[in-house]
């Protein structure tokens, strides 16, 4: 009897700890979550921020809004497996996001990616709800405290969340089903360059803001096609990583952002830090039973010809990491994925040919949205 009871308890606890936070999530969203877990160590997917929206021509000039085009496809023959998008400026009913992508086009790209079997993740570089003219990089202290202290500020923030909810709830597949997205709010909070960063609010304020946001979207606005990702910037230890973690009931996926600067002198140090952070993330992900990813990364302008195979691949291959997302190819001095003719393009292809990383066809094979 006693054994049966503890056996049942064990089953109960393990189903609980595998579950995603939104019990009313759509079927496709639940499948995405379970399949991210189930297909760990079966290739790490490559992501690219804004990859379908714009990029660079061989001469370094920009291309914008050419349907069917992406720099990764031009270089390696396939679109990225994961596409990142940002909702910055959705706060103001703007028709374009902070990097000038029309929201109607973003919706189209998200739908195309989903229809191809790929994964979409959404970040939000939002303005400061207390002083809405000030942008995401505003460094005012106590912003979060001042949102909750003041009804007008809170109302304003809720209005912004309404816009986020409307956007996410309007993403639909061919059969009218809602498209699951990985929503990654208040990112890089171990740094202090955004108003929600570690230097500008206390840990409990950050957690309060996080929980309020997630509850508002899921419970109040009934957004049920979303997984919630927690992503720090650099961190020194497991404790540091978890310092502002809002709890297992508020996070579906764990990740971090990391940028490589000052190459080549920093190459060894970067690789070491990256390795340590991936190892710690895998440990945490195993403990909390949640999928994990390198939610942003890159080396601006990729001046290292073998960056992908000598620095990135050795660290991410054969790990639990579901994907690493390269930041956007904004313009000729600010890009993170190779484009046609770029120095690291042959090496990117070599990384892809290793069979250890996946682009869109590899994502499709994982059949993320179907139950197994
Ligand atoms: C930053 C830069 C900015 C951009 C922002 C949000 O890292 O790429 O140019 O506006 O991300 O996408």
CSV table of C-alpha atoms and ligand atoms in Angstrom, one decimal:
chain,number,residue,atom,x,y,z
A,1,UNK,CA,0.0,0.0,0.0
A,2,UNK,CA,2.7,2.4,1.1
A,3,UNK,CA,4.8,1.5,-2.0
A,4,UNK,CA,1.8,2.0,-4.3
A,5,UNK,CA,1.1,5.4,-2.7
A,6,UNK,CA,4.7,6.6,-3.1
A,7,UNK,CA,4.7,5.3,-6.7
A,8,UNK,CA,1.6,7.2,-7.5
A,9,UNK,CA,3.0,10.3,-5.9
A,10,UNK,CA,6.2,9.9,-7.9
A,11,UNK,CA,4.1,9.7,-11.1
A,12,UNK,CA,2.1,12.8,-10.0
A,13,UNK,CA,5.2,14.8,-9.2
A,14,UNK,CA,6.9,13.9,-12.4
A,15,UNK,CA,3.9,14.8,-14.6
A,16,UNK,CA,3.7,18.1,-12.7
A,17,UNK,CA,7.3,19.0,-13.2
A,18,UNK,CA,7.1,18.2,-16.9
A,19,UNK,CA,4.1,20.4,-17.4
A,20,UNK,CA,4.3,23.8,-18.9
A,21,UNK,CA,2.9,26.7,-16.9
A,22,UNK,CA,-0.3,27.4,-18.8
A,23,UNK,CA,-2.6,24.4,-18.2
A,24,UNK,CA,-5.0,25.8,-20.8
A,25,UNK,CA,-2.4,26.1,-23.5
A,26,UNK,CA,-3.5,25.1,-27.0
A,27,UNK,CA,-2.6,21.6,-28.2
A,28,UNK,CA,0.1,22.9,-30.6
A,29,UNK,CA,1.7,24.9,-27.7
A,30,UNK,CA,1.7,21.9,-25.4
A,31,UNK,CA,3.2,19.8,-28.2
A,32,UNK,CA,5.9,22.4,-28.9
A,33,UNK,CA,6.9,22.3,-25.2
A,34,UNK,CA,7.0,18.5,-25.0
A,35,UNK,CA,8.8,18.2,-28.3
A,36,UNK,CA,11.4,20.7,-27.3
A,37,UNK,CA,12.1,18.5,-24.4
A,38,UNK,CA,11.8,15.2,-26.2
A,39,UNK,CA,14.2,16.2,-29.0
A,40,UNK,CA,17.0,17.5,-26.9
A,41,UNK,CA,20.4,16.4,-28.0
A,42,UNK,CA,19.0,15.7,-31.5
A,43,UNK,CA,20.7,18.6,-33.1
A,44,UNK,CA,20.9,22.2,-32.1
A,45,UNK,CA,18.8,24.6,-34.1
A,46,UNK,CA,20.1,27.8,-35.6
A,47,UNK,CA,18.0,30.9,-35.1
A,48,UNK,CA,18.2,34.4,-36.6
A,49,UNK,CA,16.6,37.6,-35.3
A,50,UNK,CA,14.5,39.3,-38.1
A,51,UNK,CA,16.0,36.8,-40.6
A,52,UNK,CA,13.1,36.9,-43.1
A,53,UNK,CA,12.5,40.6,-42.9
A,54,UNK,CA,15.8,42.1,-44.1
A,55,UNK,CA,19.5,41.4,-44.5
A,56,UNK,CA,22.6,42.3,-46.4
A,57,UNK,CA,23.6,42.1,-50.0
A,58,UNK,CA,27.2,41.0,-51.0
A,59,UNK,CA,28.2,44.6,-51.2
A,60,UNK,CA,27.0,45.4,-47.7
A,61,UNK,CA,23.9,47.4,-48.7
A,62,UNK,CA,20.6,46.3,-47.2
A,63,UNK,CA,17.8,44.3,-48.7
A,64,UNK,CA,14.4,44.8,-47.0
A,65,UNK,CA,11.2,42.9,-47.3
A,66,UNK,CA,11.9,40.4,-50.1
A,67,UNK,CA,9.5,37.5,-49.6
A,68,UNK,CA,11.2,34.1,-49.5
A,69,UNK,CA,14.7,35.6,-48.8
A,70,UNK,CA,16.9,35.3,-45.8
A,71,UNK,CA,20.7,35.7,-45.5
A,72,UNK,CA,21.0,32.2,-43.9
A,73,UNK,CA,19.1,30.7,-46.9
A,74,UNK,CA,21.3,32.5,-49.4
A,75,UNK,CA,24.4,31.2,-47.6
A,76,UNK,CA,23.4,27.7,-46.6
A,77,UNK,CA,20.3,26.8,-48.7
A,78,UNK,CA,17.7,26.8,-46.0
A,79,UNK,CA,16.0,29.4,-43.8
A,80,UNK,CA,16.9,29.4,-40.1
A,81,UNK,CA,15.1,26.8,-37.9
A,82,UNK,CA,14.1,29.5,-35.4
A,83,UNK,CA,13.1,33.1,-36.1
A,84,UNK,CA,13.3,35.8,-33.5
A,85,UNK,CA,11.0,38.9,-33.6
A,86,UNK,CA,10.7,41.9,-31.4
A,87,UNK,CA,7.5,43.8,-30.4
A,88,UNK,CA,9.2,47.1,-29.4
A,89,UNK,CA,6.8,50.0,-30.2
A,90,UNK,CA,3.7,47.8,-30.2
A,91,UNK,CA,3.0,49.9,-27.0
A,92,UNK,CA,2.0,52.8,-29.2
A,93,UNK,CA,-0.1,51.1,-31.8
A,94,UNK,CA,2.8,51.8,-34.2
A,95,UNK,CA,2.5,50.1,-37.5
A,96,UNK,CA,6.2,49.2,-37.4
A,97,UNK,CA,8.4,47.8,-34.7
A,98,UNK,CA,11.5,49.6,-33.3
A,99,UNK,CA,13.6,48.3,-36.1
A,100,UNK,CA,11.0,49.3,-38.7
A,101,UNK,CA,9.5,46.0,-39.5
A,102,UNK,CA,5.8,46.4,-40.3
A,103,UNK,CA,3.8,44.4,-37.8
A,104,UNK,CA,1.7,43.0,-40.6
A,105,UNK,CA,4.8,41.6,-42.2
A,106,UNK,CA,6.0,40.2,-38.9
A,107,UNK,CA,2.8,38.3,-38.6
A,108,UNK,CA,3.2,37.0,-42.1
A,109,UNK,CA,6.8,35.8,-41.4
A,110,UNK,CA,5.7,34.1,-38.2
A,111,UNK,CA,3.0,32.3,-40.1
A,112,UNK,CA,5.4,31.3,-42.8
A,113,UNK,CA,7.9,30.0,-40.3
A,114,UNK,CA,5.2,28.0,-38.5
A,115,UNK,CA,3.9,26.6,-41.7
A,116,UNK,CA,7.4,25.4,-42.5
A,117,UNK,CA,7.6,23.7,-39.1
A,118,UNK,CA,10.0,26.2,-37.6
A,119,UNK,CA,9.9,28.0,-34.3
A,120,UNK,CA,9.2,31.7,-33.5
A,121,UNK,CA,10.4,33.5,-30.5
A,122,UNK,CA,9.4,37.0,-29.5
A,123,UNK,CA,11.3,39.6,-27.3
A,124,UNK,CA,10.1,43.0,-26.3
A,125,UNK,CA,12.3,46.1,-26.2
A,126,UNK,CA,9.5,48.2,-24.6
A,127,UNK,CA,9.6,51.8,-23.6
A,128,UNK,CA,9.5,52.9,-20.0
A,129,UNK,CA,5.8,52.7,-18.8
A,130,UNK,CA,6.4,55.5,-16.3
A,131,UNK,CA,7.9,57.9,-18.8
A,132,UNK,CA,6.7,56.5,-22.1
A,133,UNK,CA,8.8,58.8,-24.2
A,134,UNK,CA,11.9,57.2,-22.8
A,135,UNK,CA,12.9,54.0,-24.6
A,136,UNK,CA,13.9,50.6,-23.5
A,137,UNK,CA,17.5,51.8,-22.7
A,138,UNK,CA,16.3,54.3,-20.2
A,139,UNK,CA,18.3,53.8,-17.0
A,140,UNK,CA,15.9,55.3,-14.5
A,141,UNK,CA,16.0,53.6,-11.2
A,142,UNK,CA,12.8,52.2,-9.5
A,143,UNK,CA,10.7,52.1,-12.7
A,144,UNK,CA,9.1,48.9,-11.7
A,145,UNK,CA,8.3,50.2,-8.2
A,146,UNK,CA,6.8,53.3,-9.8
A,147,UNK,CA,4.6,51.2,-12.1
A,148,UNK,CA,3.0,49.4,-9.2
A,149,UNK,CA,2.8,52.5,-7.0
A,150,UNK,CA,0.8,54.5,-9.4
A,151,UNK,CA,-2.5,53.5,-10.9
A,152,UNK,CA,-2.0,55.6,-14.0
A,153,UNK,CA,1.3,54.0,-14.8
A,154,UNK,CA,-0.1,50.5,-14.2
A,155,UNK,CA,-3.1,51.2,-16.4
A,156,UNK,CA,-0.7,52.4,-19.1
A,157,UNK,CA,1.4,49.2,-18.8
A,158,UNK,CA,-1.8,47.1,-18.9
A,159,UNK,CA,-2.8,48.9,-22.1
A,160,UNK,CA,0.6,47.9,-23.6
A,161,UNK,CA,0.1,44.3,-22.6
A,162,UNK,CA,-3.3,44.4,-24.3
A,163,UNK,CA,-1.5,45.2,-27.5
A,164,UNK,CA,0.9,42.4,-27.0
A,165,UNK,CA,-1.9,40.0,-26.3
A,166,UNK,CA,-3.8,41.1,-29.4
A,167,UNK,CA,-0.8,40.5,-31.6
A,168,UNK,CA,0.0,37.0,-30.2
A,169,UNK,CA,-3.7,36.0,-30.3
A,170,UNK,CA,-3.9,36.9,-34.0
A,171,UNK,CA,-1.2,34.5,-35.2
A,172,UNK,CA,-3.0,31.7,-36.9
A,173,UNK,CA,-2.1,28.6,-38.9
A,174,UNK,CA,-3.9,27.3,-42.0
A,175,UNK,CA,-6.6,25.6,-40.1
A,176,UNK,CA,-7.2,28.7,-37.9
A,177,UNK,CA,-5.2,27.2,-35.0
A,178,UNK,CA,-3.2,29.6,-32.9
A,179,UNK,CA,0.5,29.6,-33.6
A,180,UNK,CA,2.7,28.9,-30.5
A,181,UNK,CA,5.4,31.5,-29.8
A,182,UNK,CA,8.2,31.6,-27.2
A,183,UNK,CA,7.7,34.9,-25.5
A,184,UNK,CA,10.9,36.2,-23.8
A,185,UNK,CA,10.1,39.3,-21.8
A,186,UNK,CA,12.5,41.4,-19.6
A,187,UNK,CA,15.6,39.8,-21.0
A,188,UNK,CA,19.3,40.4,-20.1
A,189,UNK,CA,18.3,41.5,-16.7
A,190,UNK,CA,21.7,40.5,-15.1
A,191,UNK,CA,22.9,43.6,-17.1
A,192,UNK,CA,21.8,47.2,-16.3
A,193,UNK,CA,21.2,48.7,-19.8
A,194,UNK,CA,17.4,48.3,-19.8
A,195,UNK,CA,15.2,49.9,-17.2
A,196,UNK,CA,14.4,46.4,-15.7
A,197,UNK,CA,18.1,45.6,-15.4
A,198,UNK,CA,19.7,44.4,-12.1
A,199,UNK,CA,21.0,47.9,-11.2
A,200,UNK,CA,17.6,49.6,-11.5
A,201,UNK,CA,15.3,47.4,-9.5
A,202,UNK,CA,15.4,44.9,-6.6
A,203,UNK,CA,15.1,41.1,-7.2
A,204,UNK,CA,11.6,41.0,-5.7
A,205,UNK,CA,10.4,43.9,-7.9
A,206,UNK,CA,11.7,42.2,-11.0
A,207,UNK,CA,9.9,38.9,-10.0
A,208,UNK,CA,6.7,40.9,-9.2
A,209,UNK,CA,6.8,42.5,-12.6
A,210,UNK,CA,7.4,39.2,-14.3
A,211,UNK,CA,4.6,37.4,-12.5
A,212,UNK,CA,2.2,40.3,-13.1
A,213,UNK,CA,3.0,40.3,-16.8
A,214,UNK,CA,2.6,36.5,-17.2
A,215,UNK,CA,-0.6,36.4,-15.2
A,216,UNK,CA,-2.1,39.3,-17.1
A,217,UNK,CA,-1.4,37.8,-20.5
A,218,UNK,CA,-2.5,34.2,-19.6
A,219,UNK,CA,-5.2,34.7,-17.1
A,220,UNK,CA,-6.7,38.1,-17.9
A,221,UNK,CA,-6.1,38.2,-21.7
A,222,UNK,CA,-6.4,34.4,-22.3
A,223,UNK,CA,-3.2,34.1,-24.3
A,224,UNK,CA,-2.8,30.4,-24.6
A,225,UNK,CA,-0.4,30.0,-27.5
A,226,UNK,CA,2.8,31.1,-25.7
A,227,UNK,CA,5.7,29.5,-23.8
A,228,UNK,CA,7.5,31.9,-21.5
A,229,UNK,CA,11.3,32.1,-21.6
A,230,UNK,CA,13.5,33.5,-18.9
A,231,UNK,CA,16.9,34.8,-20.2
A,232,UNK,CA,19.7,36.5,-18.4
A,233,UNK,CA,22.7,38.1,-19.9
A,234,UNK,CA,26.1,36.9,-18.6
A,235,UNK,CA,26.1,35.3,-15.2
A,236,UNK,CA,28.8,34.1,-12.8
A,237,UNK,CA,27.2,31.2,-11.1
A,238,UNK,CA,24.0,29.2,-10.7
A,239,UNK,CA,23.0,31.4,-7.8
A,240,UNK,CA,23.5,34.5,-9.9
A,241,UNK,CA,21.5,33.0,-12.7
A,242,UNK,CA,18.6,32.2,-10.4
A,243,UNK,CA,18.7,35.4,-8.4
A,244,UNK,CA,15.7,36.9,-10.2
A,245,UNK,CA,14.1,33.7,-11.4
A,246,UNK,CA,10.3,34.2,-10.8
A,247,UNK,CA,9.7,30.5,-10.1
A,248,UNK,CA,8.9,27.2,-11.9
A,249,UNK,CA,5.2,28.2,-12.3
A,250,UNK,CA,6.2,31.3,-14.2
A,251,UNK,CA,8.8,30.0,-16.6
A,252,UNK,CA,8.7,27.4,-19.4
A,253,UNK,CA,12.1,27.7,-20.8
A,254,UNK,CA,15.5,28.9,-19.5
A,255,UNK,CA,18.2,30.6,-21.5
A,256,UNK,CA,20.8,33.3,-21.6
A,257,UNK,CA,22.2,35.9,-24.0
A,258,UNK,CA,25.9,36.2,-24.7
A,259,UNK,CA,27.9,38.4,-27.0
A,260,UNK,CA,31.5,38.0,-28.0
A,261,UNK,CA,33.4,41.3,-28.2
A,262,UNK,CA,37.0,42.2,-28.8
A,263,UNK,CA,37.9,39.2,-30.9
A,264,UNK,CA,40.5,37.8,-31.5
A,265,UNK,CA,42.2,38.7,-28.2
A,266,UNK,CA,39.2,37.5,-26.2
A,267,UNK,CA,38.6,34.3,-28.1
A,268,UNK,CA,39.8,31.9,-25.5
A,269,UNK,CA,38.2,33.7,-22.6
A,270,UNK,CA,34.9,33.9,-24.5
A,271,UNK,CA,34.9,30.2,-25.3
A,272,UNK,CA,35.6,29.4,-21.7
A,273,UNK,CA,32.8,31.6,-20.4
A,274,UNK,CA,30.4,30.4,-23.0
A,275,UNK,CA,31.2,26.8,-22.1
A,276,UNK,CA,30.7,27.4,-18.4
A,277,UNK,CA,27.4,29.1,-19.0
A,278,UNK,CA,26.1,26.4,-21.3
A,279,UNK,CA,27.1,23.7,-18.7
A,280,UNK,CA,25.4,25.6,-15.9
A,281,UNK,CA,22.3,26.2,-18.0
A,282,UNK,CA,22.0,22.5,-18.8
A,283,UNK,CA,22.3,21.7,-15.1
A,284,UNK,CA,19.5,24.1,-14.3
A,285,UNK,CA,17.4,23.0,-17.1
A,286,UNK,CA,17.7,19.4,-16.0
A,287,UNK,CA,16.8,20.3,-12.4
A,288,UNK,CA,13.7,22.2,-13.4
A,289,UNK,CA,12.8,19.9,-16.2
A,290,UNK,CA,12.5,22.6,-18.8
A,291,UNK,CA,13.9,23.2,-22.3
A,292,UNK,CA,16.8,25.5,-22.6
A,293,UNK,CA,18.4,27.7,-25.3
A,294,UNK,CA,21.0,30.3,-26.0
A,295,UNK,CA,18.3,33.0,-26.6
A,296,UNK,CA,20.7,35.5,-28.3
A,297,UNK,CA,24.3,35.5,-29.3
A,298,UNK,CA,26.7,36.8,-31.7
A,299,UNK,CA,30.0,38.4,-32.7
A,300,UNK,CA,29.3,41.7,-34.4
A,301,UNK,CA,30.5,41.7,-38.1
A,302,UNK,CA,31.9,38.1,-37.6
A,303,UNK,CA,35.6,39.1,-38.3
A,304,UNK,CA,36.7,35.5,-37.3
A,305,UNK,CA,36.7,33.3,-40.4
A,306,UNK,CA,36.2,30.1,-38.4
A,307,UNK,CA,34.1,31.5,-35.5
A,308,UNK,CA,31.2,29.0,-36.1
A,309,UNK,CA,33.3,25.8,-36.1
A,310,UNK,CA,36.0,26.7,-33.7
A,311,UNK,CA,34.0,28.7,-31.0
A,312,UNK,CA,30.3,28.1,-31.3
A,313,UNK,CA,29.9,24.5,-32.5
A,314,UNK,CA,32.3,22.8,-30.0
A,315,UNK,CA,30.3,24.4,-27.1
A,316,UNK,CA,26.7,23.8,-28.3
A,317,UNK,CA,27.0,20.4,-30.1
A,318,UNK,CA,25.6,17.4,-28.3
A,319,UNK,CA,24.1,19.5,-25.5
A,320,UNK,CA,20.5,19.9,-24.3
A,321,UNK,CA,20.5,23.4,-25.9
A,322,UNK,CA,17.5,23.5,-28.3
A,323,UNK,CA,18.7,26.5,-30.3
A,324,UNK,CA,21.1,29.4,-30.4
A,325,UNK,CA,19.7,32.6,-31.9
A,326,UNK,CA,22.0,35.0,-33.8
A,327,UNK,CA,21.2,38.6,-33.5
A,328,UNK,CA,20.0,40.7,-36.5
A,329,UNK,CA,21.7,41.6,-39.7
A,330,UNK,CA,20.8,45.3,-39.2
A,331,UNK,CA,23.3,47.1,-41.4
A,332,UNK,CA,26.9,47.0,-42.6
A,333,UNK,CA,28.4,47.7,-39.2
A,334,UNK,CA,25.9,45.7,-37.2
A,335,UNK,CA,25.2,42.1,-38.2
A,336,UNK,CA,25.6,38.7,-36.6
A,337,UNK,CA,24.9,36.1,-39.3
A,338,UNK,CA,26.9,35.6,-42.4
A,339,UNK,CA,25.5,36.9,-45.7
A,340,UNK,CA,26.6,36.0,-49.2
A,341,UNK,CA,30.3,36.7,-49.6
A,342,UNK,CA,30.8,37.5,-45.8
A,343,UNK,CA,34.1,36.2,-44.4
A,344,UNK,CA,32.6,33.5,-42.2
A,345,UNK,CA,30.1,32.2,-44.7
A,346,UNK,CA,32.1,29.1,-45.7
A,347,UNK,CA,32.6,28.2,-42.1
A,348,UNK,CA,28.9,28.6,-41.4
A,349,UNK,CA,28.3,26.0,-44.2
A,350,UNK,CA,31.0,23.8,-42.6
A,351,UNK,CA,29.2,24.0,-39.3
A,352,UNK,CA,25.9,23.1,-41.0
A,353,UNK,CA,27.6,20.2,-42.8
A,354,UNK,CA,28.8,18.7,-39.5
A,355,UNK,CA,25.2,17.5,-39.1
A,356,UNK,CA,25.2,18.8,-35.5
A,357,UNK,CA,23.1,21.9,-36.2
A,358,UNK,CA,19.8,22.3,-37.8
A,359,UNK,CA,18.1,24.8,-40.2
A,360,UNK,CA,14.5,24.7,-41.3
A,361,UNK,CA,14.4,21.2,-42.6
A,362,UNK,CA,15.9,19.8,-39.4
A,363,UNK,CA,13.2,21.7,-37.4
A,364,UNK,CA,10.5,20.3,-39.6
A,365,UNK,CA,11.6,16.8,-38.9
A,366,UNK,CA,11.2,17.4,-35.2
A,367,UNK,CA,7.5,17.8,-35.9
A,368,UNK,CA,7.1,20.3,-33.1
A,369,UNK,CA,3.4,20.9,-33.3
A,370,UNK,CA,2.2,17.3,-33.5
A,371,UNK,CA,1.8,15.0,-30.6
A,372,UNK,CA,4.0,11.9,-30.7
B,1,LIG,C1,19.9,45.9,-30.3
B,1,LIG,C2,20.4,46.5,-31.6
B,1,LIG,C3,19.5,47.7,-31.9
B,1,LIG,C4,18.0,47.2,-32.0
B,1,LIG,C5,17.7,46.4,-30.7
B,1,LIG,C6,16.3,45.8,-30.7
B,1,LIG,O1,20.8,44.9,-30.0
B,1,LIG,O2,20.3,45.6,-32.7
B,1,LIG,O3,19.8,48.3,-33.2
B,1,LIG,O4,17.1,48.3,-32.1
B,1,LIG,O5,18.6,45.4,-30.5
B,1,LIG,O6,16.1,44.9,-31.8
